[in-house]
Amino acid sequence: MAEGGTAKDVAKSPTRVQKFGQLYHLVTDLAVQTVDASPVAWMQALHPTPALGVSPRDVSLQLLQDLDALTSPETARAGFGAPFAVRFGARVEAIVAIRQARWRFEENTDRIEVVVGSGCGVVPESDLKKEWRELFGKRSAVMRLLGLSPEKPRPLNRSLDLIEELIRHGATSFVVCAGARNAPLVAMLEMVRRESEAFSKAVRVESFFDERVASFYALGLARSENRPTVIVTTSGTAVTELHSALAEADLSGVPLVALTADRPRRLRGSGAPQSIVQTGVFSHFVAREWDLEEGDSLEGLSDVWPNSSAPARPLHINFCLDEPLFADQETEEGPSALTARAREIASLVARASQNDVHEKADWRTAADTQELANVRDQSGDFALANAALYEFLKNPGGRLAIVGRLESGQNEVAEFLRSHRIPCWVEGVSGLRGDKRLREIELRVGDMFQSQGLTQASALEHRNWCARGEVAAVLRIGSVPTTRLWRDLDDPRNATRTFSVSQLRFSGLNRGQFAHLERAQDFAAFFRGATARGPVEPREQESHWLKSDRIAFEKLNHVLNETPNSEPSLVRTLSEVISPSEKTVLYVGNSLPVRWWDHVASREAVHLVEANRGVNGIDGQISTALGLAAGRASTQEIWVLVGDLTALYDLSAPWILHRSKSLETVRTRIVVLNNSGGKIFSRVLARAPGGSGPFENRHDLGFKHWAAMWNLAYHEVSSSHGLRELADGLKKDQALHSEPHVLIELRPDARETDLFWKGLAL
């Protein structure tokens, strides 16, 4: 204690962590009673603190003075910290300034040179690499506060750090759209790839020029491989091109990682070239975002990194890079050091498996979105949730099950439905459409008649069941359904009870009960438990639905046979000529194609149907399909059925066929159903003032020259007979069989399509 005062009764608070800007400090408050000590005496006693000097002071301060005497004027110690105080009556606040900056104006310019210093404490046990990193972090905090550029950026090494971190977590696919700002990332990925043949085989690195196409291709890869795929872009508008794919990935539970290069933070809001505010651009569609500059780390990545047992949310890593973009290569040791690091990262192909970080299984009511009881009881099974579902199914009135996309558990769901004999509408993306176990209870017609305004008795059996109160309870399984039956439940006047079970986190409605079973094993276990409880007796009303459905199905078949060249008949023929196989990917586009498929495709075999049913958009469909095919090592053939406007949205997608090694041996059949516009609106918006014309985007375009542009073999087909002949030729004929990538343009007969709808109404 300083002369003239004594300290007693020192009280110490628990140590806590406090954030100061970009830094975190350990803080311990001390309360001390003093006798006859002035503030000046206290400051003299405490200064210099170890943070500004050395410890112990009585021995080492002289050492610092001796060292300073040995240095030349150019390297002499130039910055010193000092306390200063402010008096408020009897109260004195004193602080010690330990951060500093010196600056000077450059002559004849408007530039200012700023020198930021930093220091740290070193003891014999110190790790000098960590101490150096701490020094850098301290300087970075001051530079960020002042909006300054780092004195020596290390963009290439930082890029290697990030690549290594992602690979350690389990990233095996990088889809790259090269540009100037992400050049360090692109260059380092290429360097690592060149350093190891094993790395090239284990980690996919593919390049594209169109970020929108690339992002949907990455979406398909991630869904197919069920592992995170990293889409790498440059800055500016390139980032905004990912928005649609990120939205689809979020609603579909696909592990997509957006790695976007950015200009330094200091340029945000300045209007500088290729500088937009990239942070928050995907805020509604990512689980977490990182905004990284020099010295920042991917803190918390392990907490949100997806695993293979559950649907995932996308992630966004915004990576700020300052110029010069190849600064660390220009040093004397730069090239050799970078090569050594690249070799080190290449050896990570034998990395450990991903951590299982998704353990959530929630039971909630969607009406108020509050978390209720966990679906597991104390024994670890799902008895509580199974009992809730059992009581739901026992309620009086007709029951209907709607099965959307299933991430897993197809067998368990089929056995559950068969056991309880619940009439079900099964969508193609479920993988159960046409399953023999469901043959007696699967509805064949569903909502096809709902919007036709029919008066025939058999049609009325199917029209607006839910709205008329004939369906008392709807059980939805899997993703949010396509069918209009489900959308009708959103009518506030509809009193139908709902119960949803899904691995995705969406209830699909703003009411009803919802069992969210994120992990695949939990989803399957839930339905095994529900099956084991025993069946609930089928209702007479349900038997009546099934009987009338079979009558309507016979009529549907008759009308299809009478209009063989109509849109729906061409889709049915296509479903009959595609051979179901685990080696075949079948992708059906949104709008009319996916609806035609669900209503008219053959049920003689179970096709493994893929589709983007998250946002339900028509963009990026072909790109997603090709990503799905590339991500499955067993794929030998892919069929892609899309509408004409959907194809126009994705004209650059075939670029992938000439870039992806994974697709070199895959036979590609892109089928464009060209009905000269968005004909779905001719029915959906038929009652719009002035008609549906403004919504249809009618045109007279063909796709022959598009096929030629991408070296696709082209075939135009306008009849079911012609489609069968072409499909047989592609399988048997030597000349046609040799065509690896084919575009088939289906030209339905508009008159027959009209007759199809009129035939249903008779």
JSON list of N, CA and C in Angstrom, two decimals, residues 547-611:
[
{"chain": "A", "resi": 547, "resn": "LYS", "atom": "N", "xyz": [-64.90, -47.09, -51.97]},
{"chain": "A", "resi": 547, "resn": "LYS", "atom": "CA", "xyz": [-65.72, -47.67, -53.04]},
{"chain": "A", "resi": 547, "resn": "LYS", "atom": "C", "xyz": [-65.98, -46.64, -54.13]},
{"chain": "A", "resi": 548, "resn": "SER", "atom": "N", "xyz": [-66.38, -45.44, -53.74]},
{"chain": "A", "resi": 548, "resn": "SER", "atom": "CA", "xyz": [-66.67, -44.40, -54.73]},
{"chain": "A", "resi": 548, "resn": "SER", "atom": "C", "xyz": [-65.39, -43.95, -55.44]},
{"chain": "A", "resi": 549, "resn": "ASP", "atom": "N", "xyz": [-64.25, -44.02, -54.74]},
{"chain": "A", "resi": 549, "resn": "ASP", "atom": "CA", "xyz": [-62.98, -43.67, -55.36]},
{"chain": "A", "resi": 549, "resn": "ASP", "atom": "C", "xyz": [-62.65, -44.64, -56.49]},
{"chain": "A", "resi": 550, "resn": "ARG", "atom": "N", "xyz": [-62.95, -45.93, -56.30]},
{"chain": "A", "resi": 550, "resn": "ARG", "atom": "CA", "xyz": [-62.67, -46.91, -57.35]},
{"chain": "A", "resi": 550, "resn": "ARG", "atom": "C", "xyz": [-63.55, -46.67, -58.57]},
{"chain": "A", "resi": 551, "resn": "ILE", "atom": "N", "xyz": [-64.78, -46.24, -58.34]},
{"chain": "A", "resi": 551, "resn": "ILE", "atom": "CA", "xyz": [-65.68, -45.93, -59.46]},
{"chain": "A", "resi": 551, "resn": "ILE", "atom": "C", "xyz": [-65.13, -44.73, -60.24]},
{"chain": "A", "resi": 552, "resn": "ALA", "atom": "N", "xyz": [-64.71, -43.71, -59.52]},
{"chain": "A", "resi": 552, "resn": "ALA", "atom": "CA", "xyz": [-64.15, -42.53, -60.17]},
{"chain": "A", "resi": 552, "resn": "ALA", "atom": "C", "xyz": [-62.85, -42.86, -60.90]},
{"chain": "A", "resi": 553, "resn": "PHE", "atom": "N", "xyz": [-62.06, -43.79, -60.35]},
{"chain": "A", "resi": 553, "resn": "PHE", "atom": "CA", "xyz": [-60.80, -44.17, -60.97]},
{"chain": "A", "resi": 553, "resn": "PHE", "atom": "C", "xyz": [-61.04, -44.87, -62.31]},
{"chain": "A", "resi": 554, "resn": "GLU", "atom": "N", "xyz": [-62.07, -45.70, -62.37]},
{"chain": "A", "resi": 554, "resn": "GLU", "atom": "CA", "xyz": [-62.42, -46.34, -63.64]},
{"chain": "A", "resi": 554, "resn": "GLU", "atom": "C", "xyz": [-62.77, -45.28, -64.69]},
{"chain": "A", "resi": 555, "resn": "LYS", "atom": "N", "xyz": [-63.50, -44.27, -64.26]},
{"chain": "A", "resi": 555, "resn": "LYS", "atom": "CA", "xyz": [-63.86, -43.20, -65.19]},
{"chain": "A", "resi": 555, "resn": "LYS", "atom": "C", "xyz": [-62.61, -42.44, -65.64]},
{"chain": "A", "resi": 556, "resn": "LEU", "atom": "N", "xyz": [-61.70, -42.17, -64.71]},
{"chain": "A", "resi": 556, "resn": "LEU", "atom": "CA", "xyz": [-60.46, -41.49, -65.06]},
{"chain": "A", "resi": 556, "resn": "LEU", "atom": "C", "xyz": [-59.69, -42.28, -66.11]},
{"chain": "A", "resi": 557, "resn": "ASN", "atom": "N", "xyz": [-59.57, -43.58, -65.92]},
{"chain": "A", "resi": 557, "resn": "ASN", "atom": "CA", "xyz": [-58.86, -44.42, -66.89]},
{"chain": "A", "resi": 557, "resn": "ASN", "atom": "C", "xyz": [-59.54, -44.37, -68.26]},
{"chain": "A", "resi": 558, "resn": "HIS", "atom": "N", "xyz": [-60.86, -44.39, -68.25]},
{"chain": "A", "resi": 558, "resn": "HIS", "atom": "CA", "xyz": [-61.59, -44.35, -69.51]},
{"chain": "A", "resi": 558, "resn": "HIS", "atom": "C", "xyz": [-61.30, -43.04, -70.25]},
{"chain": "A", "resi": 559, "resn": "VAL", "atom": "N", "xyz": [-61.34, -41.94, -69.56]},
{"chain": "A", "resi": 559, "resn": "VAL", "atom": "CA", "xyz": [-61.09, -40.65, -70.20]},
{"chain": "A", "resi": 559, "resn": "VAL", "atom": "C", "xyz": [-59.65, -40.56, -70.70]},
{"chain": "A", "resi": 560, "resn": "LEU", "atom": "N", "xyz": [-58.70, -41.09, -69.95]},
{"chain": "A", "resi": 560, "resn": "LEU", "atom": "CA", "xyz": [-57.31, -41.10, -70.39]},
{"chain": "A", "resi": 560, "resn": "LEU", "atom": "C", "xyz": [-57.14, -41.91, -71.67]},
{"chain": "A", "resi": 561, "resn": "ASN", "atom": "N", "xyz": [-57.80, -43.04, -71.73]},
{"chain": "A", "resi": 561, "resn": "ASN", "atom": "CA", "xyz": [-57.72, -43.88, -72.94]},
{"chain": "A", "resi": 561, "resn": "ASN", "atom": "C", "xyz": [-58.35, -43.19, -74.14]},
{"chain": "A", "resi": 562, "resn": "GLU", "atom": "N", "xyz": [-59.38, -42.37, -73.89]},
{"chain": "A", "resi": 562, "resn": "GLU", "atom": "CA", "xyz": [-60.06, -41.67, -74.98]},
{"chain": "A", "resi": 562, "resn": "GLU", "atom": "C", "xyz": [-59.26, -40.45, -75.46]},
{"chain": "A", "resi": 563, "resn": "THR", "atom": "N", "xyz": [-58.31, -40.00, -74.66]},
{"chain": "A", "resi": 563, "resn": "THR", "atom": "CA", "xyz": [-57.50, -38.82, -75.03]},
{"chain": "A", "resi": 563, "resn": "THR", "atom": "C", "xyz": [-56.01, -39.16, -74.90]},
{"chain": "A", "resi": 564, "resn": "PRO", "atom": "N", "xyz": [-55.51, -40.08, -75.75]},
{"chain": "A", "resi": 564, "resn": "PRO", "atom": "CA", "xyz": [-54.14, -40.60, -75.57]},
{"chain": "A", "resi": 564, "resn": "PRO", "atom": "C", "xyz": [-53.04, -39.57, -75.78]},
{"chain": "A", "resi": 565, "resn": "ASN", "atom": "N", "xyz": [-53.36, -38.44, -76.41]},
{"chain": "A", "resi": 565, "resn": "ASN", "atom": "CA", "xyz": [-52.33, -37.44, -76.68]},
{"chain": "A", "resi": 565, "resn": "ASN", "atom": "C", "xyz": [-52.48, -36.18, -75.83]},
{"chain": "A", "resi": 566, "resn": "SER", "atom": "N", "xyz": [-53.33, -36.26, -74.82]},
{"chain": "A", "resi": 566, "resn": "SER", "atom": "CA", "xyz": [-53.50, -35.15, -73.89]},
{"chain": "A", "resi": 566, "resn": "SER", "atom": "C", "xyz": [-52.33, -35.10, -72.91]},
{"chain": "A", "resi": 567, "resn": "GLU", "atom": "N", "xyz": [-52.22, -34.00, -72.19]},
{"chain": "A", "resi": 567, "resn": "GLU", "atom": "CA", "xyz": [-51.15, -33.87, -71.19]},
{"chain": "A", "resi": 567, "resn": "GLU", "atom": "C", "xyz": [-51.15, -35.02, -70.18]},
{"chain": "A", "resi": 568, "resn": "PRO", "atom": "N", "xyz": [-52.27, -35.28, -69.51]},
{"chain": "A", "resi": 568, "resn": "PRO", "atom": "CA", "xyz": [-52.23, -36.35, -68.50]},
{"chain": "A", "resi": 568, "resn": "PRO", "atom": "C", "xyz": [-51.92, -37.71, -69.10]},
{"chain": "A", "resi": 569, "resn": "SER", "atom": "N", "xyz": [-52.38, -37.99, -70.32]},
{"chain": "A", "resi": 569, "resn": "SER", "atom": "CA", "xyz": [-52.10, -39.29, -70.92]},
{"chain": "A", "resi": 569, "resn": "SER", "atom": "C", "xyz": [-50.61, -39.43, -71.25]},
{"chain": "A", "resi": 570, "resn": "LEU", "atom": "N", "xyz": [-49.98, -38.36, -71.71]},
{"chain": "A", "resi": 570, "resn": "LEU", "atom": "CA", "xyz": [-48.55, -38.42, -71.98]},
{"chain": "A", "resi": 570, "resn": "LEU", "atom": "C", "xyz": [-47.76, -38.67, -70.69]},
{"chain": "A", "resi": 571, "resn": "VAL", "atom": "N", "xyz": [-48.20, -38.06, -69.58]},
{"chain": "A", "resi": 571, "resn": "VAL", "atom": "CA", "xyz": [-47.52, -38.28, -68.31]},
{"chain": "A", "resi": 571, "resn": "VAL", "atom": "C", "xyz": [-47.71, -39.72, -67.86]},
{"chain": "A", "resi": 572, "resn": "ARG", "atom": "N", "xyz": [-48.92, -40.26, -68.01]},
{"chain": "A", "resi": 572, "resn": "ARG", "atom": "CA", "xyz": [-49.12, -41.66, -67.63]},
{"chain": "A", "resi": 572, "resn": "ARG", "atom": "C", "xyz": [-48.24, -42.57, -68.47]},
{"chain": "A", "resi": 573, "resn": "THR", "atom": "N", "xyz": [-48.18, -42.34, -69.78]},
{"chain": "A", "resi": 573, "resn": "THR", "atom": "CA", "xyz": [-47.33, -43.17, -70.64]},
{"chain": "A", "resi": 573, "resn": "THR", "atom": "C", "xyz": [-45.88, -43.08, -70.21]},
{"chain": "A", "resi": 574, "resn": "LEU", "atom": "N", "xyz": [-45.43, -41.88, -69.87]},
{"chain": "A", "resi": 574, "resn": "LEU", "atom": "CA", "xyz": [-44.05, -41.73, -69.42]},
{"chain": "A", "resi": 574, "resn": "LEU", "atom": "C", "xyz": [-43.81, -42.57, -68.17]},
{"chain": "A", "resi": 575, "resn": "SER", "atom": "N", "xyz": [-44.77, -42.58, -67.25]},
{"chain": "A", "resi": 575, "resn": "SER", "atom": "CA", "xyz": [-44.60, -43.37, -66.02]},
{"chain": "A", "resi": 575, "resn": "SER", "atom": "C", "xyz": [-44.54, -44.87, -66.32]},
{"chain": "A", "resi": 576, "resn": "GLU", "atom": "N", "xyz": [-45.15, -45.27, -67.43]},
{"chain": "A", "resi": 576, "resn": "GLU", "atom": "CA", "xyz": [-45.16, -46.69, -67.79]},
{"chain": "A", "resi": 576, "resn": "GLU", "atom": "C", "xyz": [-43.89, -47.12, -68.50]},
{"chain": "A", "resi": 577, "resn": "VAL", "atom": "N", "xyz": [-43.20, -46.19, -69.17]},
{"chain": "A", "resi": 577, "resn": "VAL", "atom": "CA", "xyz": [-42.00, -46.57, -69.92]},
{"chain": "A", "resi": 577, "resn": "VAL", "atom": "C", "xyz": [-40.73, -46.40, -69.10]},
{"chain": "A", "resi": 578, "resn": "ILE", "atom": "N", "xyz": [-40.79, -45.70, -67.97]},
{"chain": "A", "resi": 578, "resn": "ILE", "atom": "CA", "xyz": [-39.62, -45.56, -67.10]},
{"chain": "A", "resi": 578, "resn": "ILE", "atom": "C", "xyz": [-39.57, -46.77, -66.18]},
{"chain": "A", "resi": 579, "resn": "SER", "atom": "N", "xyz": [-38.51, -47.52, -66.24]},
{"chain": "A", "resi": 579, "resn": "SER", "atom": "CA", "xyz": [-38.38, -48.73, -65.43]},
{"chain": "A", "resi": 579, "resn": "SER", "atom": "C", "xyz": [-37.92, -48.35, -64.02]},
{"chain": "A", "resi": 580, "resn": "PRO", "atom": "N", "xyz": [-38.71, -48.69, -62.98]},
{"chain": "A", "resi": 580, "resn": "PRO", "atom": "CA", "xyz": [-38.29, -48.39, -61.60]},
{"chain": "A", "resi": 580, "resn": "PRO", "atom": "C", "xyz": [-37.00, -49.14, -61.27]},
{"chain": "A", "resi": 581, "resn": "SER", "atom": "N", "xyz": [-36.06, -48.42, -60.70]},
{"chain": "A", "resi": 581, "resn": "SER", "atom": "CA", "xyz": [-34.78, -49.04, -60.34]},
{"chain": "A", "resi": 581, "resn": "SER", "atom": "C", "xyz": [-34.07, -48.15, -59.35]},
{"chain": "A", "resi": 582, "resn": "GLU", "atom": "N", "xyz": [-33.30, -48.77, -58.46]},
{"chain": "A", "resi": 582, "resn": "GLU", "atom": "CA", "xyz": [-32.48, -48.00, -57.53]},
{"chain": "A", "resi": 582, "resn": "GLU", "atom": "C", "xyz": [-31.37, -47.25, -58.27]},
{"chain": "A", "resi": 583, "resn": "LYS", "atom": "N", "xyz": [-31.11, -47.66, -59.53]},
{"chain": "A", "resi": 583, "resn": "LYS", "atom": "CA", "xyz": [-30.08, -47.01, -60.32]},
{"chain": "A", "resi": 583, "resn": "LYS", "atom": "C", "xyz": [-30.64, -45.88, -61.18]},
{"chain": "A", "resi": 584, "resn": "THR", "atom": "N", "xyz": [-31.94, -45.62, -61.05]},
{"chain": "A", "resi": 584, "resn": "THR", "atom": "CA", "xyz": [-32.60, -44.58, -61.83]},
{"chain": "A", "resi": 584, "resn": "THR", "atom": "C", "xyz": [-33.12, -43.49, -60.91]},
{"chain": "A", "resi": 585, "resn": "VAL", "atom": "N", "xyz": [-32.78, -42.25, -61.22]},
{"chain": "A", "resi": 585, "resn": "VAL", "atom": "CA", "xyz": [-33.33, -41.10, -60.50]},
{"chain": "A", "resi": 585, "resn": "VAL", "atom": "C", "xyz": [-34.47, -40.53, -61.34]},
{"chain": "A", "resi": 586, "resn": "LEU", "atom": "N", "xyz": [-35.64, -40.36, -60.73]},
{"chain": "A", "resi": 586, "resn": "LEU", "atom": "CA", "xyz": [-36.80, -39.77, -61.40]},
{"chain": "A", "resi": 586, "resn": "LEU", "atom": "C", "xyz": [-37.16, -38.48, -60.69]},
{"chain": "A", "resi": 587, "resn": "TYR", "atom": "N", "xyz": [-37.04, -37.37, -61.40]},
{"chain": "A", "resi": 587, "resn": "TYR", "atom": "CA", "xyz": [-37.32, -36.06, -60.81]},
{"chain": "A", "resi": 587, "resn": "TYR", "atom": "C", "xyz": [-38.51, -35.44, -61.53]},
{"chain": "A", "resi": 588, "resn": "VAL", "atom": "N", "xyz": [-39.50, -34.98, -60.77]},
{"chain": "A", "resi": 588, "resn": "VAL", "atom": "CA", "xyz": [-40.70, -34.38, -61.34]},
{"chain": "A", "resi": 588, "resn": "VAL", "atom": "C", "xyz": [-40.79, -32.92, -60.89]},
{"chain": "A", "resi": 589, "resn": "GLY", "atom": "N", "xyz": [-40.94, -32.02, -61.85]},
{"chain": "A", "resi": 589, "resn": "GLY", "atom": "CA", "xyz": [-40.95, -30.59, -61.57]},
{"chain": "A", "resi": 589, "resn": "GLY", "atom": "C", "xyz": [-42.26, -30.12, -60.98]},
{"chain": "A", "resi": 590, "resn": "ASN", "atom": "N", "xyz": [-42.21, -28.92, -60.41]},
{"chain": "A", "resi": 590, "resn": "ASN", "atom": "CA", "xyz": [-43.38, -28.33, -59.76]},
{"chain": "A", "resi": 590, "resn": "ASN", "atom": "C", "xyz": [-44.38, -27.78, -60.77]},
{"chain": "A", "resi": 591, "resn": "SER", "atom": "N", "xyz": [-45.45, -27.26, -60.23]},
{"chain": "A", "resi": 591, "resn": "SER", "atom": "CA", "xyz": [-46.59, -26.78, -60.98]},
{"chain": "A", "resi": 591, "resn": "SER", "atom": "C", "xyz": [-47.38, -27.98, -61.49]},
{"chain": "A", "resi": 592, "resn": "LEU", "atom": "N", "xyz": [-47.67, -28.07, -62.78]},
{"chain": "A", "resi": 592, "resn": "LEU", "atom": "CA", "xyz": [-48.53, -29.16, -63.26]},
{"chain": "A", "resi": 592, "resn": "LEU", "atom": "C", "xyz": [-47.88, -30.55, -63.24]},
{"chain": "A", "resi": 593, "resn": "PRO", "atom": "N", "xyz": [-46.59, -30.71, -63.65]},
{"chain": "A", "resi": 593, "resn": "PRO", "atom": "CA", "xyz": [-46.03, -32.07, -63.73]},
{"chain": "A", "resi": 593, "resn": "PRO", "atom": "C", "xyz": [-46.18, -32.89, -62.46]},
{"chain": "A", "resi": 594, "resn": "VAL", "atom": "N", "xyz": [-45.85, -32.32, -61.29]},
{"chain": "A", "resi": 594, "resn": "VAL", "atom": "CA", "xyz": [-45.93, -33.10, -60.06]},
{"chain": "A", "resi": 594, "resn": "VAL", "atom": "C", "xyz": [-47.38, -33.47, -59.74]},
{"chain": "A", "resi": 595, "resn": "ARG", "atom": "N", "xyz": [-48.32, -32.59, -60.08]},
{"chain": "A", "resi": 595, "resn": "ARG", "atom": "CA", "xyz": [-49.73, -32.90, -59.84]},
{"chain": "A", "resi": 595, "resn": "ARG", "atom": "C", "xyz": [-50.23, -33.96, -60.82]},
{"chain": "A", "resi": 596, "resn": "TRP", "atom": "N", "xyz": [-49.84, -33.84, -62.10]},
{"chain": "A", "resi": 596, "resn": "TRP", "atom": "CA", "xyz": [-50.21, -34.89, -63.06]},
{"chain": "A", "resi": 596, "resn": "TRP", "atom": "C", "xyz": [-49.67, -36.23, -62.59]},
{"chain": "A", "resi": 597, "resn": "TRP", "atom": "N", "xyz": [-48.43, -36.23, -62.12]},
{"chain": "A", "resi": 597, "resn": "TRP", "atom": "CA", "xyz": [-47.83, -37.50, -61.71]},
{"chain": "A", "resi": 597, "resn": "TRP", "atom": "C", "xyz": [-48.63, -38.12, -60.55]},
{"chain": "A", "resi": 598, "resn": "ASP", "atom": "N", "xyz": [-48.94, -37.35, -59.55]},
{"chain": "A", "resi": 598, "resn": "ASP", "atom": "CA", "xyz": [-49.67, -37.88, -58.40]},
{"chain": "A", "resi": 598, "resn": "ASP", "atom": "C", "xyz": [-51.04, -38.42, -58.80]},
{"chain": "A", "resi": 599, "resn": "HIS", "atom": "N", "xyz": [-51.67, -37.82, -59.81]},
{"chain": "A", "resi": 599, "resn": "HIS", "atom": "CA", "xyz": [-53.04, -38.21, -60.15]},
{"chain": "A", "resi": 599, "resn": "HIS", "atom": "C", "xyz": [-53.12, -39.29, -61.22]},
{"chain": "A", "resi": 600, "resn": "VAL", "atom": "N", "xyz": [-52.19, -39.31, -62.17]},
{"chain": "A", "resi": 600, "resn": "VAL", "atom": "CA", "xyz": [-52.40, -40.21, -63.31]},
{"chain": "A", "resi": 600, "resn": "VAL", "atom": "C", "xyz": [-51.26, -41.20, -63.54]},
{"chain": "A", "resi": 601, "resn": "ALA", "atom": "N", "xyz": [-50.11, -41.04, -62.89]},
{"chain": "A", "resi": 601, "resn": "ALA", "atom": "CA", "xyz": [-49.00, -41.98, -63.14]},
{"chain": "A", "resi": 601, "resn": "ALA", "atom": "C", "xyz": [-49.40, -43.39, -62.75]},
{"chain": "A", "resi": 602, "resn": "SER", "atom": "N", "xyz": [-48.80, -44.36, -63.42]},
{"chain": "A", "resi": 602, "resn": "SER", "atom": "CA", "xyz": [-49.10, -45.76, -63.16]},
{"chain": "A", "resi": 602, "resn": "SER", "atom": "C", "xyz": [-48.75, -46.14, -61.72]},
{"chain": "A", "resi": 603, "resn": "ARG", "atom": "N", "xyz": [-49.59, -46.99, -61.14]},
{"chain": "A", "resi": 603, "resn": "ARG", "atom": "CA", "xyz": [-49.32, -47.53, -59.80]},
{"chain": "A", "resi": 603, "resn": "ARG", "atom": "C", "xyz": [-48.90, -49.00, -59.87]},
{"chain": "A", "resi": 604, "resn": "GLU", "atom": "N", "xyz": [-48.55, -49.47, -61.05]},
{"chain": "A", "resi": 604, "resn": "GLU", "atom": "CA", "xyz": [-48.13, -50.86, -61.18]},
{"chain": "A", "resi": 604, "resn": "GLU", "atom": "C", "xyz": [-46.76, -51.10, -60.57]},
{"chain": "A", "resi": 605, "resn": "ALA", "atom": "N", "xyz": [-46.00, -50.04, -60.38]},
{"chain": "A", "resi": 605, "resn": "ALA", "atom": "CA", "xyz": [-44.69, -50.16, -59.75]},
{"chain": "A", "resi": 605, "resn": "ALA", "atom": "C", "xyz": [-44.46, -48.91, -58.90]},
{"chain": "A", "resi": 606, "resn": "VAL", "atom": "N", "xyz": [-43.58, -49.04, -57.91]},
{"chain": "A", "resi": 606, "resn": "VAL", "atom": "CA", "xyz": [-43.26, -47.92, -57.04]},
{"chain": "A", "resi": 606, "resn": "VAL", "atom": "C", "xyz": [-42.05, -47.19, -57.60]},
{"chain": "A", "resi": 607, "resn": "HIS", "atom": "N", "xyz": [-42.26, -45.97, -58.09]},
{"chain": "A", "resi": 607, "resn": "HIS", "atom": "CA", "xyz": [-41.16, -45.15, -58.57]},
{"chain": "A", "resi": 607, "resn": "HIS", "atom": "C", "xyz": [-40.60, -44.31, -57.41]},
{"chain": "A", "resi": 608, "resn": "LEU", "atom": "N", "xyz": [-39.29, -44.17, -57.40]},
{"chain": "A", "resi": 608, "resn": "LEU", "atom": "CA", "xyz": [-38.64, -43.33, -56.40]},
{"chain": "A", "resi": 608, "resn": "LEU", "atom": "C", "xyz": [-38.61, -41.90, -56.95]},
{"chain": "A", "resi": 609, "resn": "VAL", "atom": "N", "xyz": [-39.60, -41.10, -56.57]},
{"chain": "A", "resi": 609, "resn": "VAL", "atom": "CA", "xyz": [-39.79, -39.78, -57.14]},
{"chain": "A", "resi": 609, "resn": "VAL", "atom": "C", "xyz": [-39.12, -38.72, -56.27]},
{"chain": "A", "resi": 610, "resn": "GLU", "atom": "N", "xyz": [-38.41, -37.81, -56.92]},
{"chain": "A", "resi": 610, "resn": "GLU", "atom": "CA", "xyz": [-37.81, -36.66, -56.24]},
{"chain": "A", "resi": 610, "resn": "GLU", "atom": "C", "xyz": [-38.47, -35.39, -56.76]},
{"chain": "A", "resi": 611, "resn": "ALA", "atom": "N", "xyz": [-38.53, -34.37, -55.91]},
{"chain": "A", "resi": 611, "resn": "ALA", "atom": "CA", "xyz": [-39.09, -33.07, -56.29]},
{"chain": "A", "resi": 611, "resn": "ALA", "atom": "C", "xyz": [-38.67, -32.04, -55.25]}
]
